[in-house]
Tab-separated table of C-alpha atoms in Angstrom:
chain	number	residue	atom	x	y	z
A	1	MET	CA	-18.866	-4.092	-17.952
A	2	THR	CA	-19.571	-2.161	-14.750
A	3	ARG	CA	-19.465	-3.232	-11.123
A	4	SER	CA	-21.775	-1.419	-8.725
A	5	VAL	CA	-22.090	-1.938	-4.977
A	6	LEU	CA	-25.046	-0.569	-2.998
A	7	VAL	CA	-24.810	0.168	0.730
A	8	PRO	CA	-27.424	1.843	2.955
A	9	SER	CA	-27.218	5.304	4.467
A	10	SER	CA	-27.679	3.559	7.837
A	11	LEU	CA	-24.468	1.575	7.379
A	12	THR	CA	-22.886	2.985	10.550
A	13	ARG	CA	-25.963	2.812	12.760
A	14	GLU	CA	-24.394	0.401	15.285
A	15	ALA	CA	-21.037	2.206	15.591
A	16	GLU	CA	-20.312	3.420	19.123
A	17	ASP	CA	-18.976	6.787	17.989
A	18	LYS	CA	-17.943	8.763	14.900
A	19	ARG	CA	-14.390	7.421	15.047
A	20	GLU	CA	-15.564	3.810	14.865
A	21	ALA	CA	-18.070	4.719	12.147
A	22	THR	CA	-15.278	6.269	10.068
A	23	ARG	CA	-13.094	3.193	10.533
A	24	LYS	CA	-15.956	0.984	9.346
A	25	LEU	CA	-16.379	3.051	6.195
A	26	GLY	CA	-12.645	2.747	5.559
A	27	TYR	CA	-13.056	-1.019	5.284
A	28	VAL	CA	-15.915	-0.535	2.834
A	29	ALA	CA	-13.750	1.747	0.695
A	30	ARG	CA	-10.911	-0.786	0.792
A	31	ALA	CA	-13.212	-3.582	-0.384
A	32	ALA	CA	-14.504	-1.408	-3.244
A	33	THR	CA	-10.929	-0.675	-4.302
A	34	ILE	CA	-9.575	-4.209	-3.997
A	35	PHE	CA	-12.346	-5.717	-6.112
A	36	ARG	CA	-12.364	-2.916	-8.712
A	37	VAL	CA	-15.832	-1.568	-8.017
A	38	ASP	CA	-16.778	1.240	-10.420
A	39	ARG	CA	-19.666	2.749	-8.459
A	40	LEU	CA	-20.212	2.705	-4.711
A	41	ILE	CA	-23.800	3.826	-4.263
A	42	VAL	CA	-25.348	4.970	-0.989
A	43	TYR	CA	-29.091	4.325	-1.000
A	44	PRO	CA	-31.534	5.863	1.523
A	45	ASP	CA	-32.673	3.811	4.512
A	46	ARG	CA	-35.139	6.142	6.157
A	47	GLY	CA	-36.064	3.673	8.885
A	48	GLY	CA	-32.488	3.004	9.945
A	49	ASP	CA	-31.525	6.136	11.883
A	50	ASP	CA	-29.189	7.185	9.086
A	51	GLY	CA	-28.778	10.724	10.407
A	52	ARG	CA	-27.032	9.752	13.656
A	53	PHE	CA	-23.714	11.337	12.669
A	54	GLY	CA	-25.186	13.991	10.436
A	55	ASP	CA	-27.200	13.827	7.248
A	56	GLY	CA	-25.054	12.392	4.471
A	57	PHE	CA	-22.299	11.138	6.792
A	58	VAL	CA	-21.806	7.798	5.015
A	59	GLY	CA	-21.678	9.285	1.521
A	60	THR	CA	-19.391	12.149	2.555
A	61	VAL	CA	-16.793	9.932	4.239
A	62	LEU	CA	-16.785	7.444	1.360
A	63	ASP	CA	-16.481	10.262	-1.175
A	64	TYR	CA	-13.542	11.687	0.776
A	65	ALA	CA	-11.888	8.271	0.890
A	66	ALA	CA	-12.287	7.935	-2.888
A	67	THR	CA	-10.626	11.321	-3.498
A	68	PRO	CA	-6.899	10.985	-4.313
A	69	PRO	CA	-4.771	12.253	-1.408
A	70	TYR	CA	-3.163	14.923	-3.583
A	71	LEU	CA	-6.592	16.515	-4.214
A	72	ARG	CA	-8.182	16.260	-0.782
A	73	LYS	CA	-6.955	19.592	0.551
A	74	GLU	CA	-8.292	21.418	-2.485
A	75	VAL	CA	-11.584	19.524	-2.812
A	76	TRP	CA	-12.589	19.264	0.840
A	77	ASP	CA	-12.850	21.917	3.497
A	78	ARG	CA	-13.191	21.229	7.224
A	79	ARG	CA	-16.422	19.338	7.874
A	80	ASP	CA	-17.858	17.672	10.966
A	81	GLU	CA	-18.333	14.414	9.065
A	82	LEU	CA	-14.582	14.268	8.385
A	83	GLU	CA	-13.461	14.772	11.974
A	84	TYR	CA	-11.726	11.385	12.014
A	85	ALA	CA	-10.829	11.134	8.339
A	86	GLY	CA	-7.185	10.743	9.346
A	87	ILE	CA	-7.775	7.136	10.409
A	88	LEU	CA	-9.051	6.070	6.974
A	89	PRO	CA	-6.709	3.461	5.479
A	90	PRO	CA	-4.895	4.397	2.254
A	91	LEU	CA	-6.614	2.891	-0.791
A	92	LEU	CA	-3.438	2.736	-2.913
A	93	VAL	CA	-5.450	2.566	-6.135
A	94	ARG	CA	-3.504	0.922	-8.942
A	95	THR	CA	-2.785	3.170	-11.878
A	96	GLN	CA	-4.656	2.356	-15.079
A	97	THR	CA	-2.280	2.250	-18.012
A	98	GLY	CA	-3.351	2.395	-21.629
A	99	SER	CA	-1.770	0.702	-24.626
A	100	GLY	CA	-0.719	1.940	-28.038
A	101	SER	CA	0.505	5.333	-29.150
A	102	ASP	CA	-2.858	7.012	-28.554
A	103	GLY	CA	-3.637	5.318	-25.260
A	104	SER	CA	-0.253	5.142	-23.554
A	105	GLY	CA	0.287	6.641	-20.142
A	106	SER	CA	-1.436	6.502	-16.782
A	107	LEU	CA	-4.828	7.896	-15.837
A	108	ARG	CA	-4.998	10.402	-13.004
A	109	GLN	CA	-7.785	12.404	-11.467
A	110	GLY	CA	-7.433	16.182	-11.498
A	111	ILE	CA	-9.405	19.257	-10.609
A	112	VAL	CA	-9.791	22.288	-12.858
A	113	THR	CA	-8.410	25.337	-11.060
A	114	GLU	CA	-8.775	27.891	-13.859
A	115	VAL	CA	-10.530	28.148	-17.206
A	116	GLY	CA	-8.759	30.353	-19.770
A	117	PRO	CA	-10.215	32.242	-22.729
A	118	ASP	CA	-8.079	30.332	-25.225
A	119	GLY	CA	-9.719	26.930	-24.848
A	120	ARG	CA	-7.224	25.815	-22.236
A	121	VAL	CA	-7.576	24.997	-18.546
A	122	ARG	CA	-5.213	24.675	-15.624
A	123	VAL	CA	-5.499	21.352	-13.812
A	124	ASN	CA	-4.144	20.238	-10.454
A	125	CYS	CA	-3.444	16.527	-10.824
A	126	GLY	CA	-0.881	15.936	-8.116
A	127	LEU	CA	2.182	16.852	-10.138
A	128	GLN	CA	4.587	19.490	-8.857
A	129	HIS	CA	2.526	22.343	-10.299
A	130	PRO	CA	-0.889	22.693	-11.971
A	131	ILE	CA	-0.568	22.074	-15.703
A	132	SER	CA	-2.143	23.876	-18.649
A	133	LEU	CA	-4.061	21.627	-21.040
A	134	PRO	CA	-6.218	22.181	-24.134
A	135	VAL	CA	-9.847	21.161	-23.828
A	136	PRO	CA	-10.904	18.661	-26.527
A	137	PRO	CA	-13.750	19.937	-28.755
A	138	SER	CA	-16.030	17.179	-27.494
A	139	MET	CA	-15.623	18.207	-23.832
A	140	ALA	CA	-16.854	21.115	-21.738
A	141	VAL	CA	-15.330	21.713	-18.319
A	142	SER	CA	-15.696	24.358	-15.644
A	143	ALA	CA	-13.636	25.561	-12.692
A	144	GLY	CA	-13.794	23.206	-9.732
A	145	GLU	CA	-14.780	20.222	-11.870
A	146	ARG	CA	-12.993	16.915	-11.449
A	147	VAL	CA	-11.550	15.575	-14.680
A	148	THR	CA	-9.451	12.669	-15.899
A	149	ILE	CA	-6.113	13.196	-17.560
A	150	ARG	CA	-3.727	10.749	-19.190
A	151	VAL	CA	-0.088	11.443	-18.332
A	152	SER	CA	2.345	9.976	-20.850
A	153	SER	CA	5.470	11.718	-19.495
A	154	ARG	CA	6.418	13.602	-16.345
A	155	GLU	CA	9.763	15.061	-17.457
A	156	PRO	CA	8.861	16.931	-19.520
A	157	VAL	CA	5.169	16.847	-18.662
A	158	ARG	CA	2.998	15.491	-21.451
A	159	ALA	CA	-0.689	15.004	-20.671
A	160	LYS	CA	-4.157	15.416	-22.118
A	161	LEU	CA	-7.764	15.550	-20.933
A	162	VAL	CA	-9.704	12.361	-21.689
A	163	ALA	CA	-13.350	11.421	-21.390
A	164	GLU	CA	-12.664	8.338	-19.287
A	165	SER	CA	-13.323	7.294	-15.703
A	166	PRO	CA	-10.330	7.769	-13.415
A	167	PRO	CA	-8.882	4.869	-11.417
A	168	GLY	CA	-10.823	3.847	-8.336
A	169	PHE	CA	-14.536	4.093	-7.614
A	170	ALA	CA	-17.080	6.901	-7.805
A	171	VAL	CA	-19.487	7.532	-4.938
A	172	LYS	CA	-23.103	8.157	-5.927
A	173	ARG	CA	-26.419	8.543	-4.122
A	174	ALA	CA	-29.474	6.825	-5.583
A	175	THR	CA	-32.370	4.521	-4.714
A	176	ILE	CA	-32.122	0.767	-5.139
A	177	ALA	CA	-34.899	0.845	-7.726
A	178	ASP	CA	-33.004	3.396	-9.821
A	179	CYS	CA	-29.857	1.273	-9.708
A	180	LEU	CA	-31.607	-1.964	-10.645
A	181	THR	CA	-33.239	-0.400	-13.691
A	182	ARG	CA	-30.032	1.050	-15.142
A	183	PRO	CA	-29.197	-0.394	-18.573
A	184	ASP	CA	-25.723	-1.337	-17.303
A	185	ALA	CA	-26.929	-2.947	-14.057
A	186	GLY	CA	-25.826	-6.390	-15.249
A	187	VAL	CA	-26.480	-9.293	-12.870
A	188	ARG	CA	-28.525	-7.871	-9.979
A	189	ILE	CA	-27.850	-9.581	-6.654
A	190	ALA	CA	-29.261	-9.026	-3.173
A	191	ALA	CA	-26.734	-10.182	-0.563
A	192	SER	CA	-28.729	-11.656	2.312
A	193	ARG	CA	-28.624	-14.522	4.795
A	194	HIS	CA	-32.109	-15.342	3.519
A	195	GLY	CA	-30.801	-15.942	0.006
A	196	GLU	CA	-29.822	-19.064	-1.863
A	197	VAL	CA	-26.513	-20.516	-0.731
A	198	LEU	CA	-23.593	-19.747	-3.028
A	199	THR	CA	-22.192	-23.016	-4.363
A	200	VAL	CA	-19.370	-23.838	-6.752
A	201	ASP	CA	-21.846	-24.750	-9.484
A	202	ARG	CA	-23.879	-21.565	-9.049
A	203	LEU	CA	-20.717	-19.448	-8.868
A	204	ARG	CA	-19.512	-20.683	-12.246
A	205	GLY	CA	-22.588	-19.375	-14.012
A	206	LEU	CA	-22.615	-16.089	-12.095
A	207	THR	CA	-18.999	-15.207	-12.837
A	208	GLU	CA	-19.477	-15.919	-16.541
A	209	ARG	CA	-22.513	-13.632	-16.694
A	210	SER	CA	-20.990	-10.842	-14.614
A	211	ALA	CA	-17.776	-10.849	-16.667
A	212	THR	CA	-19.879	-10.073	-19.736
A	213	ASP	CA	-22.829	-8.064	-18.413
A	214	GLY	CA	-21.458	-6.449	-15.257
A	215	LEU	CA	-22.659	-6.725	-11.678
A	216	THR	CA	-24.835	-4.869	-9.172
A	217	VAL	CA	-24.786	-6.097	-5.569
A	218	ALA	CA	-26.920	-4.622	-2.786
A	219	PHE	CA	-26.132	-5.011	0.919
A	220	GLY	CA	-28.194	-4.350	4.011
A	221	ALA	CA	-27.332	-2.669	7.308
A	222	PRO	CA	-26.250	-4.172	10.641
A	223	GLU	CA	-29.198	-5.902	12.311
A	224	ARG	CA	-31.377	-4.631	9.471
A	225	GLY	CA	-31.096	-6.672	6.305
A	226	LEU	CA	-32.493	-5.979	2.857
A	227	PRO	CA	-35.913	-7.564	3.533
A	228	GLU	CA	-36.413	-5.186	6.477
A	229	ILE	CA	-35.098	-2.153	4.598
A	230	LEU	CA	-37.212	-2.886	1.517
A	231	ASP	CA	-40.216	-4.075	3.538
A	232	CYS	CA	-40.542	-7.201	1.434
A	233	GLU	CA	-40.433	-10.937	1.904
A	234	PRO	CA	-36.969	-12.508	1.637
A	235	ARG	CA	-36.118	-13.372	-1.971
A	236	ALA	CA	-39.022	-11.268	-3.250
A	237	GLU	CA	-38.565	-10.394	-6.893
A	238	THR	CA	-40.227	-6.995	-6.915
A	239	ILE	CA	-39.410	-4.063	-4.636
A	240	GLU	CA	-41.123	-0.715	-4.133
A	241	ASP	CA	-44.032	-1.903	-6.279
A	242	GLU	CA	-42.040	-1.353	-9.450
A	243	PRO	CA	-42.265	-4.397	-11.743
A	244	LYS	CA	-38.990	-3.569	-13.465
A	245	ALA	CA	-36.984	-3.120	-10.224
A	246	ARG	CA	-36.062	-6.740	-9.670
A	247	PHE	CA	-33.120	-8.630	-8.280
A	248	ASP	CA	-32.047	-11.578	-10.389
A	249	LEU	CA	-30.964	-13.472	-7.294
A	250	TRP	CA	-30.989	-13.303	-3.502
A	251	LEU	CA	-27.658	-14.799	-2.500
A	252	ASN	CA	-26.162	-15.988	0.798
A	253	THR	CA	-22.379	-15.836	0.403
A	254	VAL	CA	-21.617	-16.737	4.049
A	255	PRO	CA	-23.519	-19.976	4.626
A	256	ASN	CA	-23.255	-21.608	8.061
A	257	GLN	CA	-21.770	-18.429	9.488
A	258	GLY	CA	-19.985	-18.872	12.793
A	259	SER	CA	-20.926	-15.416	14.090
A	260	GLU	CA	-24.463	-14.345	14.863
A	261	VAL	CA	-23.969	-11.225	12.784
A	262	VAL	CA	-21.860	-10.676	9.665
A	263	ARG	CA	-21.023	-6.995	9.455
A	264	THR	CA	-21.682	-5.231	6.178
A	265	GLU	CA	-18.014	-4.498	5.546
A	266	GLU	CA	-17.246	-8.191	6.144
A	267	ALA	CA	-20.040	-9.219	3.793
A	268	LEU	CA	-18.522	-7.030	1.066
A	269	PHE	CA	-15.249	-8.970	1.159
A	270	ALA	CA	-16.998	-12.354	1.429
A	271	THR	CA	-19.314	-11.570	-1.497
A	272	LEU	CA	-17.114	-9.679	-3.931
A	273	ALA	CA	-14.174	-12.096	-3.669
A	274	PRO	CA	-15.937	-15.050	-5.325
A	275	LEU	CA	-18.163	-12.991	-7.621
A	276	THR	CA	-15.190	-11.253	-9.246
A	277	LEU	CA	-13.267	-14.440	-10.034
A	278	GLU	CA	-12.455	-14.989	-13.676
């Protein structure tokens, strides 16, 4: 079961300056963390002035926010897009803990700093020093690659490389059509004020399906919703002339809104909160 959230590259188009744009993206990252989103995908919105703060600004800031603090200095150099990264709120991602003798311990993200000739690598994972770990036969890693390790003890250090996703969300870049046609897309929802109103009865069926099949939710940009971005009629089933790229439902999760405009970061909280109920 995978949860994916899609936001446009023009997400910060109405921000007054780069500082405010960075703050806005911090709220998006917080929402993705709180509601256990697995993939936060930035899709291209070519008509939305997405290059205002530099090409790739939205994806870069979100990717930085998703990087554990103990790895940021090593992973990221000084970049114009990250000028105000210091105001991003801490995500405080909860540690994922396994069960049983083979799965005990907490998952952490690390970065490979050195690959040795003996099938071992050195990994910086936020402990006091980089640690040396054997590479499982089923894995191949290279220097600079981000990996997941399971730490079962810190004193003394006991850890191993695992082929699992680390805690938190991954930032990807892809088109909406590509995301909707993924085999793990699950329930595909377009969040829009033009959609069907979310009711208690409709929510019950959606949460049951998403708990089993997963969830993909797409959001529009400020003053430029999904119908405008996709150049389609509201609630249209097919986008980009691809018969298989369909939303299962256009959904309005803020009916009778009191504000003329619901910001994208606000819509994330309003939408993901009910859809992730169990």
